[in-house]
Short mmCIF file of C-alpha atoms in Angstrom, two decimals:
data_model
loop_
_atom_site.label_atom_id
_atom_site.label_comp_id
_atom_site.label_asym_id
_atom_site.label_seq_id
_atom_site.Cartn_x
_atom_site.Cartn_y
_atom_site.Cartn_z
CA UNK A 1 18.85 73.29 81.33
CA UNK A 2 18.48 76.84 79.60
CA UNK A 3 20.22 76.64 76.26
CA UNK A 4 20.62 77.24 72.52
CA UNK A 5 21.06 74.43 70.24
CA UNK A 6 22.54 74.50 66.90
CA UNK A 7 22.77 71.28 64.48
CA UNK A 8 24.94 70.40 62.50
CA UNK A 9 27.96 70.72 64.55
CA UNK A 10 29.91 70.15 61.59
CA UNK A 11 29.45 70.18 58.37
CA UNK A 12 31.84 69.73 54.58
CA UNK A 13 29.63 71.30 51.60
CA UNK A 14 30.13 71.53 47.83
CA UNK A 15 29.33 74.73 46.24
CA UNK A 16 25.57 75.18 45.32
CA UNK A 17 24.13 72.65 47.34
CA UNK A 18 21.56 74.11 49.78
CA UNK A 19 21.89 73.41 53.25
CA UNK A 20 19.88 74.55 57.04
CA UNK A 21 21.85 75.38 60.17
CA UNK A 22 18.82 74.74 62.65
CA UNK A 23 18.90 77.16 66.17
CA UNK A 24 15.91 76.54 68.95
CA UNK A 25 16.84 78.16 71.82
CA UNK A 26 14.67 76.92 75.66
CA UNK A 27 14.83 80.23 77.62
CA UNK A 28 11.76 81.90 75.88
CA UNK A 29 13.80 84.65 74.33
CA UNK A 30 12.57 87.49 71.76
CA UNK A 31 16.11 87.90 69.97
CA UNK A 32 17.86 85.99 68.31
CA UNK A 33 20.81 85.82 66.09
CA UNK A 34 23.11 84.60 63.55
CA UNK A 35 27.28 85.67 63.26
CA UNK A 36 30.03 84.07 61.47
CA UNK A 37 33.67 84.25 63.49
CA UNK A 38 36.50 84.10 60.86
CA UNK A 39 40.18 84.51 61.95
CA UNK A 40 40.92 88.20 63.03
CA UNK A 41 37.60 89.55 62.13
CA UNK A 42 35.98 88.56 64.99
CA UNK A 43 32.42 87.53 65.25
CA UNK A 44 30.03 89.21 62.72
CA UNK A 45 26.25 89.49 62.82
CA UNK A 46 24.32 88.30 59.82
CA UNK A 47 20.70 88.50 61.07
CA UNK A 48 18.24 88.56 63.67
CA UNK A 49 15.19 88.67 64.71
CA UNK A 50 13.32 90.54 67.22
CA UNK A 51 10.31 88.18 67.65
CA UNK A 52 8.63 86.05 65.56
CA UNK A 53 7.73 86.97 61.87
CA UNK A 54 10.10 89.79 62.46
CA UNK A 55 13.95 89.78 60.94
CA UNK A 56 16.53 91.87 59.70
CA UNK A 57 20.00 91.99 58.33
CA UNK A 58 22.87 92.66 60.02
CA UNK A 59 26.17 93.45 58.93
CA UNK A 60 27.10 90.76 56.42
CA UNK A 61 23.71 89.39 55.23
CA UNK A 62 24.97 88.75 51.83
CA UNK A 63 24.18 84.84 50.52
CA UNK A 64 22.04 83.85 53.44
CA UNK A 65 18.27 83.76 54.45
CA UNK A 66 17.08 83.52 57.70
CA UNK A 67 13.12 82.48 58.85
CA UNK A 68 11.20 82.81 62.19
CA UNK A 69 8.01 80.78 62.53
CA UNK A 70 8.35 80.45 65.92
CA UNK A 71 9.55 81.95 68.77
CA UNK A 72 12.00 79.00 69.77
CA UNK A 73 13.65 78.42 66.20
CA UNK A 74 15.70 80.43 63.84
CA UNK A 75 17.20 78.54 61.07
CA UNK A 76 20.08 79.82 58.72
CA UNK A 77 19.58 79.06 55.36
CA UNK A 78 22.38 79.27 52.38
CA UNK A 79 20.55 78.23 49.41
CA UNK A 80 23.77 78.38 47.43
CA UNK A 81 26.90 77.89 49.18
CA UNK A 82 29.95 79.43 48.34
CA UNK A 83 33.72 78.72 49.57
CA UNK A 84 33.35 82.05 51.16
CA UNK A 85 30.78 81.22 53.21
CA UNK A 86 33.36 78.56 54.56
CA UNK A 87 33.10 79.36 58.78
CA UNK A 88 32.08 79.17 61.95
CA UNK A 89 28.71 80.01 62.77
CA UNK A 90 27.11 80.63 66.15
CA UNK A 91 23.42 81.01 66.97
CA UNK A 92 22.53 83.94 69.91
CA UNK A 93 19.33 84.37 71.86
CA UNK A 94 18.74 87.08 74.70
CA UNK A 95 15.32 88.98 76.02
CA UNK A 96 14.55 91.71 73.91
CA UNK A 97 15.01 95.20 74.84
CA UNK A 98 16.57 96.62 78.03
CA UNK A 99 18.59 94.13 80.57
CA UNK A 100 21.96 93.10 81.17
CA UNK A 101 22.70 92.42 77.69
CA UNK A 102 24.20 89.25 77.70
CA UNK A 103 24.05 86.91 74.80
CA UNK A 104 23.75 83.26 75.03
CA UNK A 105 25.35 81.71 72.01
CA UNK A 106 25.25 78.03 71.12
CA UNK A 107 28.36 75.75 70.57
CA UNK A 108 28.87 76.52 67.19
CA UNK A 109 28.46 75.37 63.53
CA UNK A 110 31.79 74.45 61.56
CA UNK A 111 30.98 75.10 57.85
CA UNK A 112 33.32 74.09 55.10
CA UNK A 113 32.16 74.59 51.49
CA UNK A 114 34.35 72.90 48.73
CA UNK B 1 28.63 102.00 63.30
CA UNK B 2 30.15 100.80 66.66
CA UNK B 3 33.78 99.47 66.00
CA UNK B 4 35.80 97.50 68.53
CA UNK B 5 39.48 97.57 68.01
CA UNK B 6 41.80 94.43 69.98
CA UNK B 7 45.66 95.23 68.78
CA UNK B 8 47.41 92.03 70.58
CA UNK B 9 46.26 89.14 67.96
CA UNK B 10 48.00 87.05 70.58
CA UNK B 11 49.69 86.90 74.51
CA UNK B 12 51.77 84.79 75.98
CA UNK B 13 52.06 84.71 79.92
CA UNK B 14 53.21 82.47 82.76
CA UNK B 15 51.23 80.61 84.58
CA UNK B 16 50.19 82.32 87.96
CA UNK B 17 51.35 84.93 86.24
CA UNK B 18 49.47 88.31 85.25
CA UNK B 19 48.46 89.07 81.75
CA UNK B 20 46.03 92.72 80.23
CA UNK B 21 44.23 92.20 77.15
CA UNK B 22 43.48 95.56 75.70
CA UNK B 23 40.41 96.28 74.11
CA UNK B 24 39.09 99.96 72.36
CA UNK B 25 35.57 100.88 70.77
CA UNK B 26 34.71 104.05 68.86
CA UNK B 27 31.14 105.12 69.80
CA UNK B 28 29.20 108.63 69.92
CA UNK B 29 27.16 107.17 72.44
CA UNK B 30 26.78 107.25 76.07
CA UNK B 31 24.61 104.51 77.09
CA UNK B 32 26.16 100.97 76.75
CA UNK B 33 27.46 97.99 77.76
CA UNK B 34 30.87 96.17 76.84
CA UNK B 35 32.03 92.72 77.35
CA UNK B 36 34.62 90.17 77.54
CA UNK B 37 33.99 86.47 76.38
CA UNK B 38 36.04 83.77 76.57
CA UNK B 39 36.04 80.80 73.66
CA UNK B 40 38.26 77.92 74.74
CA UNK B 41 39.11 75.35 72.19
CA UNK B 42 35.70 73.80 72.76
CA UNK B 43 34.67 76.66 70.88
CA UNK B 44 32.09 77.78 73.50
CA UNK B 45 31.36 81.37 74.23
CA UNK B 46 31.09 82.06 78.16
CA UNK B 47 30.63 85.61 79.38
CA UNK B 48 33.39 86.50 81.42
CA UNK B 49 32.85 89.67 82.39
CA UNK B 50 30.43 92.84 82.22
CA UNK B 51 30.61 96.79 82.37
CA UNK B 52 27.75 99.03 82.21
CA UNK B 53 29.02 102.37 81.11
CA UNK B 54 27.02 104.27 83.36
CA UNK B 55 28.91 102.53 86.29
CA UNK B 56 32.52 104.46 87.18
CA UNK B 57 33.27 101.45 89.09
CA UNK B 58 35.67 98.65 87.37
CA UNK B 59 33.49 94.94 87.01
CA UNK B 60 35.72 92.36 88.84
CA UNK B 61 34.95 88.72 88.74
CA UNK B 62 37.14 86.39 90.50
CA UNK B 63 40.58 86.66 89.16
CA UNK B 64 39.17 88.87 86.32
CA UNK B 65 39.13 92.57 86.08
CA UNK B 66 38.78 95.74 83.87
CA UNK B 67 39.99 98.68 83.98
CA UNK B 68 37.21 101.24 82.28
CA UNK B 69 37.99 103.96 80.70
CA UNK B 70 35.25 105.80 79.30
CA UNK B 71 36.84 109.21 78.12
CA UNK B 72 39.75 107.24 76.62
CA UNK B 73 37.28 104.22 75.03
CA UNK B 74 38.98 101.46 76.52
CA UNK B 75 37.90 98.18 78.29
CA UNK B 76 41.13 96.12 79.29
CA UNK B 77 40.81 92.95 81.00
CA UNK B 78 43.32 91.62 83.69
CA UNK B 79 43.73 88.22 84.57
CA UNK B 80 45.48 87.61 87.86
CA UNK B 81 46.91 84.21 88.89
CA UNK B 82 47.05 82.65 85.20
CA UNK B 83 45.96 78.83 85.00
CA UNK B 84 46.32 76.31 82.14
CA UNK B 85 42.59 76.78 81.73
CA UNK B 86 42.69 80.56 80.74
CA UNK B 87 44.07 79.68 77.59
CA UNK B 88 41.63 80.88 75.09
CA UNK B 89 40.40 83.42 72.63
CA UNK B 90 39.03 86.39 74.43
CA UNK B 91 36.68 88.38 72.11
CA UNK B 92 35.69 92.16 73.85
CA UNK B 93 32.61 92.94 72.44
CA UNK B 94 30.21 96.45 72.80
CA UNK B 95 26.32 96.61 73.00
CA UNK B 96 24.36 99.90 72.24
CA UNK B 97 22.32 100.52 75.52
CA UNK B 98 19.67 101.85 73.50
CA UNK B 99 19.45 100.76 69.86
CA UNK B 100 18.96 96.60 69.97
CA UNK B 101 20.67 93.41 71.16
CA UNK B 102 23.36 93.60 68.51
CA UNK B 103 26.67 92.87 69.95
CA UNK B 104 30.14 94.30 68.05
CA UNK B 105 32.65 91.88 68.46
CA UNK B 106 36.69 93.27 68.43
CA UNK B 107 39.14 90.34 66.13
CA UNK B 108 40.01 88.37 69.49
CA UNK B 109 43.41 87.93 71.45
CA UNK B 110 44.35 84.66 72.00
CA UNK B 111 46.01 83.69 75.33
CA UNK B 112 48.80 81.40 76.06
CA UNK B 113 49.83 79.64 79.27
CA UNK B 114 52.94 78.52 79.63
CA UNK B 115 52.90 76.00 82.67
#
């Protein structure tokens, strides 16, 4: 079954204490990419990548890292948490370039830092 | 920068019942694509719906519409027939046709059914 996986599903944080949202997507996509949905802002991009070894920052980068070793994985890293950073995260994968443009997202991370 | 503009933070309609989400974007573009998606308390995104801007005719899928409006920059969505399962956050969303994958989400409209 073609999807993207995200672990953990949930997840309560203290401030400071790194922590790995992993992402491995089955579809053998080029793209792929991080947002954070918070109420009435919608979903935000905070990176991608357009293939592996290459990545970027979106629009709210700030406090995060991002890697891509391979072209399956994309891990988020926040090597010191914040309560802003408090969210829900979703993982996106799609073929690069031109095509219908749709975005397959995983099922979401739920973040709470203390 | 692409922005994406929902005014209704929330709708209420009855069920079988017809509800319009509306949905603007400010772009000086004229090759892209906009979407609807759909994120039901399982807090799953599914695709609902898809325009191509090039295309004058309105996407329709099952009981879901737009109406496209490209002079006017606006992408509502109709849903006919309401069920129980429609209620959900519907996020419209716009995607440059020629500068990445990048997807501009509006803030969301949440839908209620009322049974």
């Amino acid at each position: 079954e073609a999807q993207v996986t995200q672990n953990p599903r949930y997840l309560i944080t203290v401030t400071g204490k790194k922590l790995t949202v992993t992402c491995s997507q089955n579809m053998n996509h080029e793209y792929m990419s991080w947002y954070r949905q918070d109420p009435g802002l919608g979903l935000r991009q905070i990176y991608y990548s357009m293939n592996v070894e290459v990545t970027d920052k979106g629009d709210v980068p700030e406090g995060y890292k991002v890697s891509r070793k391979e072209k399956r994985n994309f891990p988020l890293i926040l090597e010191s948490p914040s309560p802003n950073q408090t969210s829900l995260y979703f993982c996106a994968s799609t073929l690069r370039g031109r095509n219908t443009g749709e975005l397959f997202f995983g099922e979401g991370s739920r973040l709470t830092v203390l | 920068a692409q922005t994406v503009t929902q005014s209704q933070p929330e709708m209420s309609v009855q069920e079988a019942e017809t509800v319009t989400l509306s949905c603007t974007y400010d772009t000086s573009e004229s090759d892209y694509y906009l979407f609807w998606y759909k994120q039901p308390p399982s807090r799953q995104m599914i695709l609902v719906i898809r325009q191509e801007a090039y295309k004058q005719q309105n996407a329709t899928e099952n009981r879901f519409s737009v109406n496209f409006q490209k002079a006017a920059k606006s992408f509502s969505l109709k849903i006919s027939d309401s069920q129980l399962g429609d209620a959900a956050m519907y996020f419209c969303a716009y995607r440059s046709g020629e500068a990445g994958n990048k997807l501009t989400f509006g803030g969301g409209t949440r839908v209620l059914v009322k049974p």
